[in-house]
Amino acid sequence: MPKTISATCYNRVRLALIRRGQPLRLGLPRHRGLEMILTDDAWRCIDTLTEDQLILVWRAFASSGRDDLTRPVACELFLYHHCAGLVMGTVLSDMEHALDACLAPARHD
């Protein structure tokens, strides 16, 4: 199904991929057992409790020739699990919180 990713979310993922490399695997603290595997081509939400079964995939990001970093990015969302619709609204929010922690400067106490 066609979807739109906010510019803030898309830009944060791109920055994390540049800084941390690909694929980037992130746990989703508010979704027990779910993790995101992020690459330039696709953002995969998987269930680690069922041998990394696909739940959701965002792909086909319309970012080619993008000249305004504040505009949302169109993409396609694929649902692979019968319960995917229950988490598709909150997974990206949880991923953004995990990215904040991933991108935070290391503290040297």
mmCIF file of N, CA, C and O in Angstrom:
data_model
loop_
_atom_site.group_PDB
_atom_site.id
_atom_site.type_symbol
_atom_site.label_atom_id
_atom_site.label_comp_id
_atom_site.label_asym_id
_atom_site.label_seq_id
_atom_site.Cartn_x
_atom_site.Cartn_y
_atom_site.Cartn_z
ATOM 1 N N MET A 1 0.835 -1.173 0.000
ATOM 2 C CA MET A 1 0.000 0.000 0.000
ATOM 3 C C MET A 1 0.882 1.239 0.000
ATOM 4 O O MET A 1 1.976 1.225 0.574
ATOM 5 N N PRO A 2 0.458 2.294 -0.659
ATOM 6 C CA PRO A 2 1.253 3.528 -0.672
ATOM 7 C C PRO A 2 1.249 4.200 0.703
ATOM 8 O O PRO A 2 0.215 4.252 1.361
ATOM 9 N N LYS A 3 2.400 4.658 1.119
ATOM 10 C CA LYS A 3 2.547 5.356 2.406
ATOM 11 C C LYS A 3 3.481 6.543 2.223
ATOM 12 O O LYS A 3 4.171 6.671 1.222
ATOM 13 N N THR A 4 3.528 7.380 3.250
ATOM 14 C CA THR A 4 4.441 8.515 3.284
ATOM 15 C C THR A 4 5.187 8.479 4.611
ATOM 16 O O THR A 4 4.581 8.304 5.666
ATOM 17 N N ILE A 5 6.488 8.653 4.530
ATOM 18 C CA ILE A 5 7.347 8.700 5.720
ATOM 19 C C ILE A 5 7.680 10.167 5.975
ATOM 20 O O ILE A 5 8.060 10.891 5.045
ATOM 21 N N SER A 6 7.567 10.589 7.219
ATOM 22 C CA SER A 6 7.911 11.979 7.530
ATOM 23 C C SER A 6 9.383 12.232 7.209
ATOM 24 O O SER A 6 10.221 11.327 7.289
ATOM 25 N N ALA A 7 9.686 13.466 6.855
ATOM 26 C CA ALA A 7 11.063 13.834 6.528
ATOM 27 C C ALA A 7 11.986 13.585 7.721
ATOM 28 O O ALA A 7 13.105 13.097 7.548
ATOM 29 N N THR A 8 11.517 13.886 8.908
ATOM 30 C CA THR A 8 12.338 13.690 10.112
ATOM 31 C C THR A 8 12.724 12.228 10.277
ATOM 32 O O THR A 8 13.887 11.904 10.521
ATOM 33 N N CYS A 9 11.762 11.349 10.137
ATOM 34 C CA CYS A 9 12.016 9.914 10.272
ATOM 35 C C CYS A 9 12.959 9.419 9.180
ATOM 36 O O CYS A 9 13.952 8.742 9.459
ATOM 37 N N TYR A 10 12.667 9.765 7.941
ATOM 38 C CA TYR A 10 13.496 9.315 6.824
ATOM 39 C C TYR A 10 14.929 9.817 6.970
ATOM 40 O O TYR A 10 15.886 9.055 6.808
ATOM 41 N N ASN A 11 15.087 11.088 7.293
ATOM 42 C CA ASN A 11 16.429 11.672 7.433
ATOM 43 C C ASN A 11 17.201 11.030 8.576
ATOM 44 O O ASN A 11 18.417 10.821 8.473
ATOM 45 N N ARG A 12 16.516 10.714 9.664
ATOM 46 C CA ARG A 12 17.180 10.083 10.807
ATOM 47 C C ARG A 12 17.701 8.688 10.432
ATOM 48 O O ARG A 12 18.804 8.301 10.805
ATOM 49 N N VAL A 13 16.907 7.937 9.690
ATOM 50 C CA VAL A 13 17.349 6.610 9.237
ATOM 51 C C VAL A 13 18.550 6.750 8.320
ATOM 52 O O VAL A 13 19.541 6.026 8.460
ATOM 53 N N ARG A 14 18.492 7.674 7.376
ATOM 54 C CA ARG A 14 19.624 7.875 6.449
ATOM 55 C C ARG A 14 20.900 8.218 7.210
ATOM 56 O O ARG A 14 21.965 7.696 6.912
ATOM 57 N N LEU A 15 20.784 9.116 8.200
ATOM 58 C CA LEU A 15 21.951 9.492 9.001
ATOM 59 C C LEU A 15 22.513 8.288 9.750
ATOM 60 O O LEU A 15 23.722 8.072 9.781
ATOM 61 N N ALA A 16 21.639 7.495 10.340
ATOM 62 C CA ALA A 16 22.086 6.302 11.075
ATOM 63 C C ALA A 16 22.784 5.322 10.137
ATOM 64 O O ALA A 16 23.809 4.723 10.502
ATOM 65 N N LEU A 17 22.265 5.139 8.939
ATOM 66 C CA LEU A 17 22.892 4.218 7.987
ATOM 67 C C LEU A 17 24.262 4.721 7.549
ATOM 68 O O LEU A 17 25.186 3.928 7.371
ATOM 69 N N ILE A 18 24.392 6.025 7.407
ATOM 70 C CA ILE A 18 25.689 6.597 7.039
ATOM 71 C C ILE A 18 26.691 6.419 8.177
ATOM 72 O O ILE A 18 27.831 6.023 7.969
ATOM 73 N N ARG A 19 26.252 6.695 9.392
ATOM 74 C CA ARG A 19 27.164 6.632 10.544
ATOM 75 C C ARG A 19 27.449 5.212 11.016
ATOM 76 O O ARG A 19 28.560 4.903 11.428
ATOM 77 N N ARG A 20 26.448 4.343 10.995
ATOM 78 C CA ARG A 20 26.579 3.005 11.575
ATOM 79 C C ARG A 20 26.757 1.887 10.555
ATOM 80 O O ARG A 20 27.075 0.772 10.917
ATOM 81 N N GLY A 21 26.507 2.165 9.298
ATOM 82 C CA GLY A 21 26.642 1.141 8.267
ATOM 83 C C GLY A 21 25.367 0.328 8.093
ATOM 84 O O GLY A 21 24.416 0.464 8.854
ATOM 85 N N GLN A 22 25.403 -0.513 7.060
ATOM 86 C CA GLN A 22 24.240 -1.327 6.726
ATOM 87 C C GLN A 22 24.611 -2.796 6.690
ATOM 88 O O GLN A 22 25.733 -3.098 6.315
ATOM 89 N N PRO A 23 23.699 -3.637 6.975
ATOM 90 C CA PRO A 23 22.375 -3.348 7.521
ATOM 91 C C PRO A 23 22.484 -2.934 8.980
ATOM 92 O O PRO A 23 23.387 -3.362 9.692
ATOM 93 N N LEU A 24 21.565 -2.104 9.400
ATOM 94 C CA LEU A 24 21.506 -1.660 10.790
ATOM 95 C C LEU A 24 20.325 -2.367 11.440
ATOM 96 O O LEU A 24 19.200 -2.271 10.969
ATOM 97 N N ARG A 25 20.605 -3.096 12.509
ATOM 98 C CA ARG A 25 19.561 -3.851 13.203
ATOM 99 C C ARG A 25 19.281 -3.180 14.542
ATOM 100 O O ARG A 25 20.192 -2.975 15.333
ATOM 101 N N LEU A 26 18.010 -2.832 14.767
ATOM 102 C CA LEU A 26 17.603 -2.130 15.986
ATOM 103 C C LEU A 26 16.484 -2.875 16.689
ATOM 104 O O LEU A 26 15.501 -3.251 16.051
ATOM 105 N N GLY A 27 16.612 -3.034 17.994
ATOM 106 C CA GLY A 27 15.512 -3.564 18.786
ATOM 107 C C GLY A 27 14.462 -2.485 18.999
ATOM 108 O O GLY A 27 14.777 -1.301 19.017
ATOM 109 N N LEU A 28 13.223 -2.913 19.123
ATOM 110 C CA LEU A 28 12.123 -1.982 19.375
ATOM 111 C C LEU A 28 11.623 -2.227 20.794
ATOM 112 O O LEU A 28 10.837 -3.154 21.029
ATOM 113 N N PRO A 29 12.073 -1.406 21.749
ATOM 114 C CA PRO A 29 11.785 -1.664 23.169
ATOM 115 C C PRO A 29 10.301 -1.767 23.510
ATOM 116 O O PRO A 29 9.926 -2.521 24.398
ATOM 117 N N ARG A 30 9.453 -1.043 22.807
ATOM 118 C CA ARG A 30 8.020 -1.063 23.136
ATOM 119 C C ARG A 30 7.253 -2.182 22.425
ATOM 120 O O ARG A 30 6.053 -2.302 22.602
ATOM 121 N N HIS A 31 7.964 -2.946 21.619
ATOM 122 C CA HIS A 31 7.337 -4.045 20.883
ATOM 123 C C HIS A 31 8.160 -5.309 21.124
ATOM 124 O O HIS A 31 9.129 -5.571 20.416
ATOM 125 N N ARG A 32 7.764 -6.062 22.118
ATOM 126 C CA ARG A 32 8.514 -7.254 22.530
ATOM 127 C C ARG A 32 8.769 -8.195 21.355
ATOM 128 O O ARG A 32 7.861 -8.617 20.663
ATOM 129 N N GLY A 33 10.039 -8.478 21.120
ATOM 130 C CA GLY A 33 10.433 -9.419 20.086
ATOM 131 C C GLY A 33 10.586 -8.821 18.702
ATOM 132 O O GLY A 33 11.119 -9.476 17.807
ATOM 133 N N LEU A 34 10.148 -7.587 18.503
ATOM 134 C CA LEU A 34 10.261 -6.992 17.176
ATOM 135 C C LEU A 34 11.560 -6.207 17.034
ATOM 136 O O LEU A 34 12.022 -5.572 17.975
ATOM 137 N N GLU A 35 12.135 -6.293 15.858
ATOM 138 C CA GLU A 35 13.337 -5.544 15.518
ATOM 139 C C GLU A 35 13.186 -4.990 14.120
ATOM 140 O O GLU A 35 12.409 -5.506 13.317
ATOM 141 N N MET A 36 13.956 -3.952 13.844
ATOM 142 C CA MET A 36 14.019 -3.373 12.505
ATOM 143 C C MET A 36 15.381 -3.699 11.914
ATOM 144 O O MET A 36 16.399 -3.625 12.599
ATOM 145 N N ILE A 37 15.381 -4.052 10.628
ATOM 146 C CA ILE A 37 16.610 -4.205 9.862
ATOM 147 C C ILE A 37 16.540 -3.145 8.768
ATOM 148 O O ILE A 37 15.683 -3.206 7.883
ATOM 149 N N LEU A 38 17.421 -2.166 8.880
ATOM 150 C CA LEU A 38 17.382 -0.998 7.998
ATOM 151 C C LEU A 38 18.494 -1.056 6.954
ATOM 152 O O LEU A 38 19.657 -1.306 7.292
ATOM 153 N N THR A 39 18.132 -0.817 5.704
ATOM 154 C CA THR A 39 19.087 -0.648 4.605
ATOM 155 C C THR A 39 18.602 0.524 3.756
ATOM 156 O O THR A 39 17.500 1.036 3.977
ATOM 157 N N ASP A 40 19.392 0.903 2.778
ATOM 158 C CA ASP A 40 18.967 1.974 1.871
ATOM 159 C C ASP A 40 17.697 1.588 1.121
ATOM 160 O O ASP A 40 16.863 2.441 0.837
ATOM 161 N N ASP A 41 17.564 0.334 0.792
ATOM 162 C CA ASP A 41 16.464 -0.123 -0.055
ATOM 163 C C ASP A 41 15.182 -0.463 0.685
ATOM 164 O O ASP A 41 14.098 -0.370 0.102
ATOM 165 N N ALA A 42 15.292 -0.896 1.941
ATOM 166 C CA ALA A 42 14.095 -1.352 2.652
ATOM 167 C C ALA A 42 14.291 -1.261 4.156
ATOM 168 O O ALA A 42 15.410 -1.383 4.652
ATOM 169 N N TRP A 43 13.182 -1.037 4.849
ATOM 170 C CA TRP A 43 13.144 -1.084 6.304
ATOM 171 C C TRP A 43 12.260 -2.263 6.655
ATOM 172 O O TRP A 43 11.063 -2.263 6.413
ATOM 173 N N ARG A 44 12.864 -3.315 7.217
ATOM 174 C CA ARG A 44 12.133 -4.535 7.525
ATOM 175 C C ARG A 44 11.868 -4.643 9.014
ATOM 176 O O ARG A 44 12.794 -4.531 9.811
ATOM 177 N N CYS A 45 10.630 -4.892 9.369
ATOM 178 C CA CYS A 45 10.265 -5.172 10.754
ATOM 179 C C CYS A 45 10.102 -6.684 10.855
ATOM 180 O O CYS A 45 9.325 -7.281 10.102
ATOM 181 N N ILE A 46 10.855 -7.289 11.774
ATOM 182 C CA ILE A 46 10.835 -8.743 11.919
ATOM 183 C C ILE A 46 10.476 -9.140 13.346
ATOM 184 O O ILE A 46 10.642 -8.355 14.273
ATOM 185 N N ASP A 47 10.010 -10.356 13.491
ATOM 186 C CA ASP A 47 9.692 -10.928 14.797
ATOM 187 C C ASP A 47 10.796 -11.905 15.164
ATOM 188 O O ASP A 47 10.898 -12.990 14.578
ATOM 189 N N THR A 48 11.639 -11.523 16.114
ATOM 190 C CA THR A 48 12.765 -12.376 16.511
ATOM 191 C C THR A 48 12.310 -13.608 17.283
ATOM 192 O O THR A 48 13.073 -14.554 17.415
ATOM 193 N N LEU A 49 11.081 -13.591 17.775
ATOM 194 C CA LEU A 49 10.570 -14.739 18.532
ATOM 195 C C LEU A 49 10.069 -15.851 17.613
ATOM 196 O O LEU A 49 9.790 -16.957 18.075
ATOM 197 N N THR A 50 9.954 -15.553 16.319
ATOM 198 C CA THR A 50 9.520 -16.552 15.337
ATOM 199 C C THR A 50 10.528 -16.632 14.191
ATOM 200 O O THR A 50 10.161 -16.557 13.021
ATOM 201 N N GLU A 51 11.809 -16.766 14.563
ATOM 202 C CA GLU A 51 12.897 -16.944 13.607
ATOM 203 C C GLU A 51 12.955 -15.834 12.551
ATOM 204 O O GLU A 51 13.090 -16.090 11.358
ATOM 205 N N ASP A 52 12.826 -14.609 12.996
ATOM 206 C CA ASP A 52 12.937 -13.423 12.143
ATOM 207 C C ASP A 52 11.880 -13.368 11.030
ATOM 208 O O ASP A 52 12.146 -12.919 9.913
ATOM 209 N N GLN A 53 10.677 -13.794 11.358
ATOM 210 C CA GLN A 53 9.572 -13.719 10.401
ATOM 211 C C GLN A 53 9.292 -12.264 10.054
ATOM 212 O O GLN A 53 9.243 -11.402 10.925
ATOM 213 N N LEU A 54 9.102 -11.994 8.771
ATOM 214 C CA LEU A 54 8.759 -10.643 8.328
ATOM 215 C C LEU A 54 7.377 -10.254 8.829
ATOM 216 O O LEU A 54 6.439 -11.047 8.757
ATOM 217 N N ILE A 55 7.270 -9.015 9.325
ATOM 218 C CA ILE A 55 5.989 -8.472 9.762
ATOM 219 C C ILE A 55 5.564 -7.361 8.799
ATOM 220 O O ILE A 55 4.465 -7.382 8.265
ATOM 221 N N LEU A 56 6.455 -6.390 8.595
ATOM 222 C CA LEU A 56 6.199 -5.235 7.729
ATOM 223 C C LEU A 56 7.473 -4.908 6.954
ATOM 224 O O LEU A 56 8.578 -5.106 7.460
ATOM 225 N N VAL A 57 7.305 -4.344 5.764
ATOM 226 C CA VAL A 57 8.451 -3.848 5.007
ATOM 227 C C VAL A 57 8.054 -2.541 4.317
ATOM 228 O O VAL A 57 7.047 -2.497 3.611
ATOM 229 N N TRP A 58 8.862 -1.510 4.556
ATOM 230 C CA TRP A 58 8.739 -0.245 3.831
ATOM 231 C C TRP A 58 9.826 -0.274 2.766
ATOM 232 O O TRP A 58 10.984 -0.560 3.070
ATOM 233 N N ARG A 59 9.458 0.017 1.520
ATOM 234 C CA ARG A 59 10.461 0.000 0.445
ATOM 235 C C ARG A 59 10.031 0.944 -0.672
ATOM 236 O O ARG A 59 9.002 1.590 -0.571
ATOM 237 N N ALA A 60 10.817 0.977 -1.730
ATOM 238 C CA ALA A 60 10.557 1.834 -2.889
ATOM 239 C C ALA A 60 10.407 3.292 -2.462
ATOM 240 O O ALA A 60 9.445 3.964 -2.803
ATOM 241 N N PHE A 61 11.394 3.759 -1.703
ATOM 242 C CA PHE A 61 11.387 5.141 -1.241
ATOM 243 C C PHE A 61 11.599 6.078 -2.430
ATOM 244 O O PHE A 61 12.538 5.911 -3.201
ATOM 245 N N ALA A 62 10.731 7.051 -2.579
ATOM 246 C CA ALA A 62 10.813 8.014 -3.686
ATOM 247 C C ALA A 62 11.730 9.161 -3.289
ATOM 248 O O ALA A 62 11.300 10.298 -3.104
ATOM 249 N N SER A 63 13.016 8.851 -3.170
ATOM 250 C CA SER A 63 13.974 9.857 -2.707
ATOM 251 C C SER A 63 14.934 10.306 -3.796
ATOM 252 O O SER A 63 15.753 11.194 -3.559
ATOM 253 N N SER A 64 14.845 9.731 -4.959
ATOM 254 C CA SER A 64 15.725 10.098 -6.057
ATOM 255 C C SER A 64 15.482 11.556 -6.465
ATOM 256 O O SER A 64 14.345 11.974 -6.664
ATOM 257 N N GLY A 65 16.557 12.314 -6.545
ATOM 258 C CA GLY A 65 16.446 13.712 -6.927
ATOM 259 C C GLY A 65 15.820 14.585 -5.856
ATOM 260 O O GLY A 65 15.381 15.692 -6.138
ATOM 261 N N ARG A 66 15.801 14.113 -4.645
ATOM 262 C CA ARG A 66 15.201 14.850 -3.534
ATOM 263 C C ARG A 66 16.013 16.111 -3.263
ATOM 264 O O ARG A 66 17.197 16.052 -2.992
ATOM 265 N N ASP A 67 15.351 17.273 -3.312
ATOM 266 C CA ASP A 67 16.070 18.532 -3.103
ATOM 267 C C ASP A 67 15.513 19.349 -1.938
ATOM 268 O O ASP A 67 15.914 20.477 -1.722
ATOM 269 N N ASP A 68 14.585 18.760 -1.190
ATOM 270 C CA ASP A 68 14.007 19.449 -0.031
ATOM 271 C C ASP A 68 13.948 18.460 1.126
ATOM 272 O O ASP A 68 13.111 17.557 1.154
ATOM 273 N N LEU A 69 14.845 18.617 2.079
ATOM 274 C CA LEU A 69 14.942 17.670 3.198
ATOM 275 C C LEU A 69 13.788 17.771 4.187
ATOM 276 O O LEU A 69 13.718 17.005 5.130
ATOM 277 N N THR A 70 12.878 18.713 3.965
ATOM 278 C CA THR A 70 11.741 18.857 4.886
ATOM 279 C C THR A 70 10.458 18.226 4.343
ATOM 280 O O THR A 70 9.450 18.200 5.038
ATOM 281 N N ARG A 71 10.503 17.705 3.123
ATOM 282 C CA ARG A 71 9.313 17.093 2.523
ATOM 283 C C ARG A 71 9.246 15.610 2.851
ATOM 284 O O ARG A 71 10.268 14.922 2.857
ATOM 285 N N PRO A 72 8.047 15.110 3.120
ATOM 286 C CA PRO A 72 7.879 13.664 3.359
ATOM 287 C C PRO A 72 8.307 12.856 2.133
ATOM 288 O O PRO A 72 8.353 13.369 1.014
ATOM 289 N N VAL A 73 8.601 11.587 2.369
ATOM 290 C CA VAL A 73 9.067 10.691 1.317
ATOM 291 C C VAL A 73 8.020 9.604 1.091
ATOM 292 O O VAL A 73 7.651 8.891 2.030
ATOM 293 N N ALA A 74 7.560 9.490 -0.130
ATOM 294 C CA ALA A 74 6.587 8.446 -0.469
ATOM 295 C C ALA A 74 7.303 7.097 -0.538
ATOM 296 O O ALA A 74 8.484 7.014 -0.880
ATOM 297 N N CYS A 75 6.570 6.047 -0.201
ATOM 298 C CA CYS A 75 7.118 4.697 -0.259
ATOM 299 C C CYS A 75 5.967 3.701 -0.368
ATOM 300 O O CYS A 75 4.798 4.082 -0.426
ATOM 301 N N GLU A 76 6.317 2.424 -0.368
ATOM 302 C CA GLU A 76 5.333 1.348 -0.357
ATOM 303 C C GLU A 76 5.481 0.579 0.945
ATOM 304 O O GLU A 76 6.594 0.326 1.396
ATOM 305 N N LEU A 77 4.353 0.199 1.525
ATOM 306 C CA LEU A 77 4.349 -0.601 2.744
ATOM 307 C C LEU A 77 3.722 -1.945 2.428
ATOM 308 O O LEU A 77 2.633 -2.015 1.859
ATOM 309 N N PHE A 78 4.437 -3.016 2.790
ATOM 310 C CA PHE A 78 3.946 -4.374 2.592
ATOM 311 C C PHE A 78 3.698 -5.017 3.947
ATOM 312 O O PHE A 78 4.542 -4.932 4.854
ATOM 313 N N LEU A 79 2.557 -5.643 4.095
ATOM 314 C CA LEU A 79 2.175 -6.339 5.331
ATOM 315 C C LEU A 79 2.350 -7.839 5.107
ATOM 316 O O LEU A 79 1.805 -8.391 4.150
ATOM 317 N N TYR A 80 3.098 -8.502 5.999
ATOM 318 C CA TYR A 80 3.394 -9.915 5.829
ATOM 319 C C TYR A 80 2.807 -10.795 6.930
ATOM 320 O O TYR A 80 2.977 -12.004 6.889
ATOM 321 N N HIS A 81 2.169 -10.200 7.899
ATOM 322 C CA HIS A 81 1.656 -10.959 9.042
ATOM 323 C C HIS A 81 0.228 -10.515 9.307
ATOM 324 O O HIS A 81 -0.117 -9.344 9.118
ATOM 325 N N HIS A 82 -0.598 -11.418 9.785
ATOM 326 C CA HIS A 82 -2.010 -11.079 10.014
ATOM 327 C C HIS A 82 -2.197 -10.012 11.101
ATOM 328 O O HIS A 82 -3.221 -9.354 11.130
ATOM 329 N N CYS A 83 -1.214 -9.818 11.955
ATOM 330 C CA CYS A 83 -1.305 -8.790 13.000
ATOM 331 C C CYS A 83 -0.513 -7.528 12.660
ATOM 332 O O CYS A 83 -0.387 -6.635 13.501
ATOM 333 N N ALA A 84 0.022 -7.439 11.462
ATOM 334 C CA ALA A 84 0.858 -6.293 11.078
ATOM 335 C C ALA A 84 0.112 -4.974 11.210
ATOM 336 O O ALA A 84 0.687 -3.965 11.609
ATOM 337 N N GLY A 85 -1.150 -4.962 10.898
ATOM 338 C CA GLY A 85 -1.933 -3.738 10.982
ATOM 339 C C GLY A 85 -2.034 -3.194 12.388
ATOM 340 O O GLY A 85 -2.235 -1.990 12.589
ATOM 341 N N LEU A 86 -1.873 -4.064 13.380
ATOM 342 C CA LEU A 86 -1.960 -3.626 14.777
ATOM 343 C C LEU A 86 -0.738 -2.826 15.217
ATOM 344 O O LEU A 86 -0.837 -2.013 16.130
ATOM 345 N N VAL A 87 0.405 -3.062 14.574
ATOM 346 C CA VAL A 87 1.635 -2.387 15.011
ATOM 347 C C VAL A 87 2.179 -1.384 14.000
ATOM 348 O O VAL A 87 3.089 -0.638 14.324
ATOM 349 N N MET A 88 1.618 -1.359 12.790
ATOM 350 C CA MET A 88 2.219 -0.503 11.762
ATOM 351 C C MET A 88 2.198 0.971 12.138
ATOM 352 O O MET A 88 3.057 1.729 11.697
ATOM 353 N N GLY A 89 1.268 1.393 12.976
ATOM 354 C CA GLY A 89 1.208 2.784 13.385
ATOM 355 C C GLY A 89 2.205 3.160 14.462
ATOM 356 O O GLY A 89 2.569 4.323 14.596
ATOM 357 N N THR A 90 2.687 2.191 15.222
ATOM 358 C CA THR A 90 3.577 2.498 16.343
ATOM 359 C C THR A 90 5.018 2.036 16.139
ATOM 360 O O THR A 90 5.910 2.491 16.846
ATOM 361 N N VAL A 91 5.259 1.168 15.176
ATOM 362 C CA VAL A 91 6.610 0.647 14.957
ATOM 363 C C VAL A 91 7.581 1.759 14.562
ATOM 364 O O VAL A 91 8.695 1.831 15.076
ATOM 365 N N LEU A 92 7.170 2.641 13.665
ATOM 366 C CA LEU A 92 8.081 3.710 13.231
ATOM 367 C C LEU A 92 8.411 4.670 14.369
ATOM 368 O O LEU A 92 9.546 5.131 14.493
ATOM 369 N N SER A 93 7.448 4.952 15.202
ATOM 370 C CA SER A 93 7.693 5.811 16.365
ATOM 371 C C SER A 93 8.708 5.161 17.302
ATOM 372 O O SER A 93 9.642 5.815 17.783
ATOM 373 N N ASP A 94 8.530 3.876 17.556
ATOM 374 C CA ASP A 94 9.459 3.144 18.414
ATOM 375 C C ASP A 94 10.847 3.091 17.763
ATOM 376 O O ASP A 94 11.869 3.232 18.441
ATOM 377 N N MET A 95 10.895 2.925 16.449
ATOM 378 C CA MET A 95 12.165 2.899 15.740
ATOM 379 C C MET A 95 12.887 4.236 15.881
ATOM 380 O O MET A 95 14.103 4.283 16.084
ATOM 381 N N GLU A 96 12.136 5.334 15.813
ATOM 382 C CA GLU A 96 12.761 6.655 15.955
ATOM 383 C C GLU A 96 13.394 6.819 17.332
ATOM 384 O O GLU A 96 14.487 7.378 17.454
ATOM 385 N N HIS A 97 12.743 6.312 18.370
ATOM 386 C CA HIS A 97 13.330 6.370 19.724
ATOM 387 C C HIS A 97 14.603 5.522 19.789
ATOM 388 O O HIS A 97 15.597 5.938 20.389
ATOM 389 N N ALA A 98 14.581 4.357 19.163
ATOM 390 C CA ALA A 98 15.775 3.510 19.141
ATOM 391 C C ALA A 98 16.896 4.184 18.353
ATOM 392 O O ALA A 98 18.070 4.087 18.731
ATOM 393 N N LEU A 99 16.554 4.880 17.278
ATOM 394 C CA LEU A 99 17.564 5.607 16.505
ATOM 395 C C LEU A 99 18.168 6.749 17.302
ATOM 396 O O LEU A 99 19.366 7.017 17.195
ATOM 397 N N ASP A 100 17.355 7.426 18.102
ATOM 398 C CA ASP A 100 17.880 8.493 18.957
ATOM 399 C C ASP A 100 18.986 7.954 19.858
ATOM 400 O O ASP A 100 20.045 8.566 19.999
ATOM 401 N N ALA A 101 18.742 6.792 20.463
ATOM 402 C CA ALA A 101 19.742 6.175 21.330
ATOM 403 C C ALA A 101 20.972 5.744 20.528
ATOM 404 O O ALA A 101 22.109 5.907 20.975
ATOM 405 N N CYS A 102 20.744 5.227 19.339
ATOM 406 C CA CYS A 102 21.830 4.768 18.469
ATOM 407 C C CYS A 102 22.724 5.926 18.027
ATOM 408 O O CYS A 102 23.934 5.782 17.919
ATOM 409 N N LEU A 103 22.118 7.071 17.788
ATOM 410 C CA LEU A 103 22.856 8.225 17.274
ATOM 411 C C LEU A 103 23.383 9.152 18.367
ATOM 412 O O LEU A 103 24.141 10.075 18.072
ATOM 413 N N ALA A 104 22.988 8.915 19.603
ATOM 414 C CA ALA A 104 23.431 9.779 20.700
ATOM 415 C C ALA A 104 24.937 9.686 20.860
ATOM 416 O O ALA A 104 25.525 8.600 20.711
ATOM 417 N N PRO A 105 25.584 10.804 21.138
ATOM 418 C CA PRO A 105 27.041 10.757 21.336
ATOM 419 C C PRO A 105 27.382 9.870 22.522
ATOM 420 O O PRO A 105 26.636 9.818 23.516
ATOM 421 N N ALA A 106 28.491 9.173 22.404
ATOM 422 C CA ALA A 106 28.941 8.317 23.508
ATOM 423 C C ALA A 106 29.333 9.171 24.693
ATOM 424 O O ALA A 106 30.000 10.192 24.557
ATOM 425 N N ARG A 107 28.893 8.742 25.862
ATOM 426 C CA ARG A 107 29.239 9.476 27.082
ATOM 427 C C ARG A 107 30.464 8.846 27.709
ATOM 428 O O ARG A 107 30.590 7.642 27.796
ATOM 429 N N HIS A 108 31.381 9.691 28.105
ATOM 430 C CA HIS A 108 32.617 9.224 28.757
ATOM 431 C C HIS A 108 32.630 9.742 30.175
ATOM 432 O O HIS A 108 33.010 10.879 30.444
ATOM 433 N N ASP A 109 32.170 8.899 31.093
ATOM 434 C CA ASP A 109 32.119 9.300 32.513
ATOM 435 C C ASP A 109 33.394 8.957 33.245
ATOM 436 O O ASP A 109 34.117 8.107 32.961
#
